[in-house]
Amino acid sequence: MQIDRKLLIDRLAAFPRLGLADLPTPLEPMKRLTAHLGGPRLWIKRDDATGLGFGGNKLRKLDYVLHDAVSDGADTIVSGGVVQSNSQRQVAAVAAKLGLPCHLAVYHGRLAPPTPEYETSGNAFLNRLFGAQLHDVPWTGDRNAAIRALVDDLRAQGRKPYFVPYGVSNALGAVAYATTICEIEQQAARWGFKPAAIVHCTGSAGTQAGLVIGAASAMPDTRIVGIDIDAEPARVRSDVVTLARQAADLLGVGFDDTIVEVVAGHAGPAYGVPHEATIEAIRLAGQSEALVLDPVYSGKGLAGLIAMIRQGRWRNDEDVIFLHTGGAPALFAYQSALGI
Ligand SMILES: Cc1ncc(COP(=O)(O)O)c(C=O)c1O
């Protein structure tokens, strides 16, 4: 079933949100980067500018997910991620704003610390600044087990904890991301164009799941292109399909999994390890557009977009939007490894 933008907006309006994310985020032209690359007209959707606690894509999800926590009467927020997780920093920020204690499972060992400042700077510092209680745990490959164990411990202590999954990627988080499409559709119409594609980095899959659901309903001619940054493209695609199905059910819209595109080959040597193309993308974004990308997510996403432009994927008279998902604080935790 295909529905239009107006109906999608109405259905999204049935889902309450906290209103802590600064929305809509701007959609801006990237004229200097476009000229430099000599390809399609490039635009940037600034989901790095969602505001609270240095912003980022998780705030859009948390606006809905933590509304559910508050409605549920939760007295503690529980989540987790790797040491430089942007997700857990945004969870800590929203919990601070709500005045709720926040417990985070901090995974060690998914990657070897790439710099001396990795364990203490950037998001690791901000987690402490926002007052989160950090629990160091080993990375086992199971993204949610240690978070669930923390929830069980807190419940046994008489608390009412609320479980926020790794990456805030669940069905409600994906529903939240469909709102981006409504914003883009309206903003692009004001600028007078219809994007051929929206390109972004994809990891725990909630962002892409929401984008594909939204686009299928309201921008069917726009391709959503996820750049795998986890070096696990098959797992990422399968998670996008699962979450998109769940989100489509919640919204009462159709979903066809053939539209899900996850592009491999731009994750570098491993998750969290930037390579030359990532560093080139970070430099280019900084020097041509004064944009701050990060070495784990948005830098790899832009590196993927640059590679596809150089391969000639789009014509010069097409418009392509890069969705900036945030991550700037992590840049400082990688500073000495970037040579910038
Ligand atoms: C800056 C940034 N961009 C993109 C992503 C990926 O989004 P998702 O996990 O919804 O795929 C993340 C997730 O941690 C992130 O922190």
XYZ file of C-alpha atoms and ligand atoms in Angstrom:
356
model
C 0.000 0.000 0.000
C 1.424 3.370 -0.965
C 0.338 6.409 1.016
C 1.159 10.042 0.480
C 3.080 12.571 2.525
C 0.002 14.103 4.181
C -1.195 10.707 5.382
C 2.304 9.814 6.609
C 2.416 13.073 8.595
C -0.992 12.285 10.119
C 0.097 8.791 11.091
C 3.366 10.040 12.574
C 1.414 12.626 14.578
C -0.219 9.777 16.503
C 3.179 9.029 18.083
C 3.936 11.448 20.930
C 7.431 12.866 21.372
C 9.283 14.750 24.082
C 10.140 17.732 21.869
C 13.765 17.820 23.047
C 15.279 17.471 19.561
C 15.593 20.694 17.608
C 13.444 19.906 14.548
C 13.172 20.348 11.635
C 16.908 20.327 10.988
C 18.155 22.492 8.087
C 18.578 21.301 4.501
C 21.388 23.297 2.878
C 23.246 23.311 -0.448
C 26.922 22.225 -0.481
C 28.020 24.417 -3.377
C 31.781 24.259 -2.812
C 31.843 20.476 -2.366
C 29.649 20.101 -5.476
C 32.098 22.237 -7.489
C 35.068 20.299 -6.132
C 33.637 16.895 -7.011
C 32.098 17.975 -10.318
C 29.162 15.576 -9.994
C 25.510 15.925 -8.990
C 24.270 18.937 -6.987
C 24.990 18.066 -3.354
C 22.869 19.010 -0.344
C 23.220 18.329 3.335
C 20.459 17.473 5.796
C 21.791 18.601 9.175
C 20.700 15.877 11.608
C 23.979 16.610 13.386
C 22.223 19.832 14.443
C 19.438 18.315 16.558
C 20.719 20.331 19.498
C 20.866 18.790 22.938
C 24.272 17.585 24.156
C 26.024 18.126 20.772
C 23.133 16.596 18.798
C 23.068 13.740 16.307
C 20.685 11.231 14.762
C 19.851 9.403 18.009
C 18.080 12.465 19.420
C 15.443 12.128 16.726
C 14.837 8.541 17.881
C 15.106 9.323 21.598
C 12.451 12.015 21.325
C 9.950 9.189 20.741
C 11.593 6.302 22.585
C 12.144 8.192 25.835
C 8.635 9.645 25.664
C 7.589 6.012 25.966
C 9.920 5.643 28.972
C 8.390 8.640 30.715
C 4.805 7.504 29.954
C 5.730 4.123 31.355
C 6.797 5.709 34.653
C 10.424 4.634 34.270
C 12.736 6.006 36.976
C 16.058 5.025 35.344
C 17.316 4.975 31.754
C 19.640 2.136 30.688
C 21.589 1.811 27.463
C 25.081 1.112 26.174
C 27.636 1.266 23.414
C 31.355 1.299 22.709
C 33.603 3.799 24.503
C 33.080 6.516 21.864
C 29.413 5.735 21.173
C 27.476 8.811 20.086
C 24.310 6.935 20.907
C 24.987 6.503 24.600
C 26.186 10.137 24.873
C 22.818 11.276 23.489
C 20.961 8.921 25.856
C 22.962 10.426 28.749
C 22.109 13.945 27.546
C 18.364 13.322 27.335
C 18.340 11.514 30.703
C 20.108 14.521 32.280
C 17.553 16.862 30.749
C 14.719 14.683 32.095
C 16.363 14.476 35.519
C 16.503 10.680 35.374
C 19.501 8.548 36.427
C 21.256 6.973 33.450
C 23.250 3.720 33.505
C 25.397 2.822 30.496
C 27.125 -0.459 29.633
C 30.419 0.666 28.086
C 31.774 -2.021 25.755
C 35.544 -2.462 25.622
C 37.354 -4.540 23.029
C 35.277 -4.102 19.868
C 38.308 -2.181 18.637
C 41.746 -1.514 20.102
C 41.946 2.093 21.339
C 43.282 3.956 18.270
C 44.698 6.905 20.272
C 45.802 7.654 23.848
C 42.849 10.062 24.153
C 40.250 7.495 23.003
C 39.229 6.300 26.497
C 38.834 9.732 28.072
C 38.018 12.393 25.454
C 35.023 13.094 23.183
C 31.899 11.123 24.010
C 33.565 9.341 26.968
C 34.105 12.737 28.600
C 30.598 13.958 27.779
C 29.006 10.831 29.308
C 30.640 11.767 32.604
C 29.755 15.443 32.183
C 26.083 14.501 31.735
C 26.236 12.469 34.963
C 25.774 8.964 33.559
C 26.899 5.979 35.641
C 29.285 3.952 33.508
C 29.652 0.152 33.756
C 32.699 -1.236 31.947
C 31.963 -4.567 30.235
C 33.745 -6.675 27.616
C 32.503 -6.647 23.998
C 31.091 -10.105 23.206
C 29.429 -9.380 19.875
C 25.981 -9.338 21.498
C 25.045 -5.643 21.381
C 22.242 -5.779 23.912
C 23.081 -8.557 26.428
C 25.023 -6.372 28.881
C 22.383 -3.627 28.672
C 19.667 -6.163 29.486
C 21.777 -7.526 32.378
C 22.008 -3.982 33.793
C 18.231 -3.618 33.483
C 17.765 -6.906 35.403
C 20.172 -5.801 38.169
C 18.441 -2.440 38.584
C 15.014 -4.075 38.652
C 16.232 -6.483 41.358
C 17.244 -3.386 43.348
C 13.643 -2.111 43.171
C 14.112 0.411 40.358
C 11.922 0.795 37.282
C 14.542 0.797 34.516
C 13.799 1.480 30.843
C 15.789 -0.460 28.248
C 17.159 1.613 25.351
C 18.747 -0.728 22.789
C 22.188 -0.298 21.239
C 21.950 2.561 18.745
C 18.380 3.338 19.907
C 17.426 1.020 17.072
C 13.997 -0.469 17.664
C 10.677 -0.168 15.852
C 9.754 3.140 17.531
C 13.205 4.590 16.780
C 12.677 3.670 13.130
C 9.215 5.269 13.123
C 10.900 8.414 14.435
C 13.271 8.470 11.492
C 10.434 8.535 8.972
C 9.886 12.145 10.123
C 13.123 13.112 8.353
C 11.519 12.247 5.024
C 8.535 14.526 5.714
C 10.952 17.361 6.498
C 13.115 16.730 3.437
C 10.142 16.482 1.084
C 8.898 19.876 2.220
C 12.327 21.564 2.337
C 13.421 20.229 -1.071
C 10.140 21.466 -2.592
C 10.885 24.941 -1.179
C 14.348 24.807 -2.793
C 12.670 23.568 -5.989
C 14.117 20.095 -6.454
C 13.355 16.396 -6.024
C 16.345 14.419 -4.766
C 17.499 11.404 -6.751
C 18.958 9.931 -3.569
C 19.513 10.403 0.152
C 22.867 8.936 1.177
C 23.864 8.261 4.804
C 25.927 5.922 6.936
C 24.136 2.935 8.436
C 25.033 0.747 11.421
C 22.426 -0.454 13.898
C 19.917 0.132 11.078
C 17.160 2.201 12.723
C 17.966 5.338 10.758
C 17.829 3.609 7.390
C 14.709 1.619 8.337
C 12.825 4.848 9.075
C 14.107 6.547 5.937
C 13.026 3.708 3.641
C 9.575 3.517 5.212
C 9.147 7.263 4.938
C 10.450 7.438 1.378
C 8.280 4.533 0.205
C 5.261 6.499 1.373
C 6.152 10.103 0.630
C 9.140 10.240 -1.771
C 8.917 7.059 -3.860
C 11.263 8.406 -6.561
C 14.076 9.061 -4.083
C 16.526 6.220 -3.461
C 17.755 5.698 0.107
C 21.391 4.590 0.015
C 22.937 3.332 3.270
C 26.729 3.137 3.487
C 27.741 0.239 5.739
C 30.212 1.469 8.364
C 30.165 -1.704 10.476
C 31.959 -3.848 7.850
C 28.931 -6.167 8.146
C 26.747 -5.224 5.145
C 24.648 -8.412 5.136
C 23.850 -8.104 8.862
C 23.070 -4.398 8.454
C 20.718 -5.017 5.516
C 18.920 -7.789 7.333
C 18.455 -5.531 10.403
C 17.169 -2.676 8.203
C 14.576 -5.024 6.669
C 13.470 -6.348 10.091
C 13.146 -2.894 11.669
C 11.473 -1.411 8.596
C 8.851 -4.194 8.655
C 8.163 -3.552 12.339
C 7.990 0.224 11.832
C 5.723 -0.181 8.786
C 3.351 -2.286 10.921
C 3.274 0.383 13.644
C 2.550 3.088 11.059
C 0.125 1.016 9.019
C 2.037 1.515 5.775
C 3.371 -0.890 3.192
C 6.991 -1.981 2.819
C 8.815 -3.789 0.041
C 12.287 -4.978 1.044
C 13.645 -4.774 -2.514
C 14.107 -1.006 -2.002
C 16.690 -1.509 0.769
C 20.191 -0.702 -0.504
C 23.197 -1.132 1.773
C 26.491 -0.346 0.059
C 29.589 -2.313 1.117
C 33.242 -1.411 0.728
C 33.547 1.904 2.578
C 33.923 0.747 6.178
C 37.721 0.752 6.036
C 39.689 -2.023 7.735
C 37.138 -2.461 10.556
C 34.443 -0.728 12.588
C 35.873 2.342 14.310
C 39.098 2.348 12.309
C 39.312 5.278 9.862
C 41.204 4.825 6.588
C 42.569 7.253 4.017
C 39.222 7.778 2.254
C 37.539 8.624 5.575
C 40.202 11.161 6.428
C 39.972 12.694 2.931
C 36.185 13.035 3.367
C 36.563 14.632 6.816
C 39.117 17.115 5.458
C 37.031 17.956 2.373
C 33.867 18.536 4.421
C 35.784 20.760 6.825
C 37.652 22.758 4.209
C 34.870 23.178 1.646
C 31.759 23.451 3.824
C 32.951 23.975 7.454
C 31.181 20.754 8.371
C 32.431 18.527 11.184
C 32.289 14.818 10.317
C 33.517 11.969 12.494
C 35.937 9.102 11.735
C 33.568 6.232 12.649
C 30.249 7.121 11.004
C 29.653 10.300 9.016
C 33.222 10.456 7.620
C 32.862 6.936 6.212
C 29.386 7.793 4.924
C 30.701 10.774 2.978
C 33.671 8.705 1.764
C 31.140 6.256 0.295
C 29.199 9.068 -1.385
C 32.388 10.549 -2.859
C 33.405 7.145 -4.239
C 29.978 6.656 -5.851
C 30.112 10.137 -7.416
C 33.565 9.359 -8.839
C 32.145 6.114 -10.245
C 29.528 8.229 -12.081
C 26.441 6.954 -10.291
C 24.516 10.243 -10.708
C 24.236 12.796 -13.536
C 25.408 16.377 -12.947
C 21.827 17.656 -13.198
C 20.582 15.372 -10.397
C 20.310 16.344 -6.722
C 21.733 14.142 -3.979
C 21.321 14.737 -0.248
C 23.899 13.606 2.290
C 22.254 13.034 5.660
C 24.706 14.194 8.321
C 23.998 11.949 11.296
C 26.385 13.683 13.713
C 29.293 12.271 15.704
C 31.476 15.386 15.982
C 32.579 14.730 19.616
C 34.298 11.478 18.536
C 36.591 13.504 16.274
C 38.439 14.766 19.355
C 38.989 11.224 20.619
C 40.690 10.372 17.303
C 42.540 13.651 16.838
C 46.086 12.317 17.077
C 45.346 9.504 14.572
C 44.007 11.753 11.828
C 47.043 13.840 10.945
C 44.884 16.952 10.571
C 27.098 9.657 14.056
C 26.313 8.438 13.726
N 25.896 8.275 12.465
C 25.200 7.178 12.090
C 24.906 6.175 12.987
C 24.183 4.986 12.487
O 22.805 5.061 12.705
P 22.002 3.727 12.913
O 22.632 3.067 14.097
O 20.609 4.136 13.124
O 22.207 2.895 11.690
C 25.306 6.307 14.318
C 24.993 5.233 15.265
O 25.570 5.007 16.251
C 26.028 7.468 14.698
O 26.456 7.642 15.951
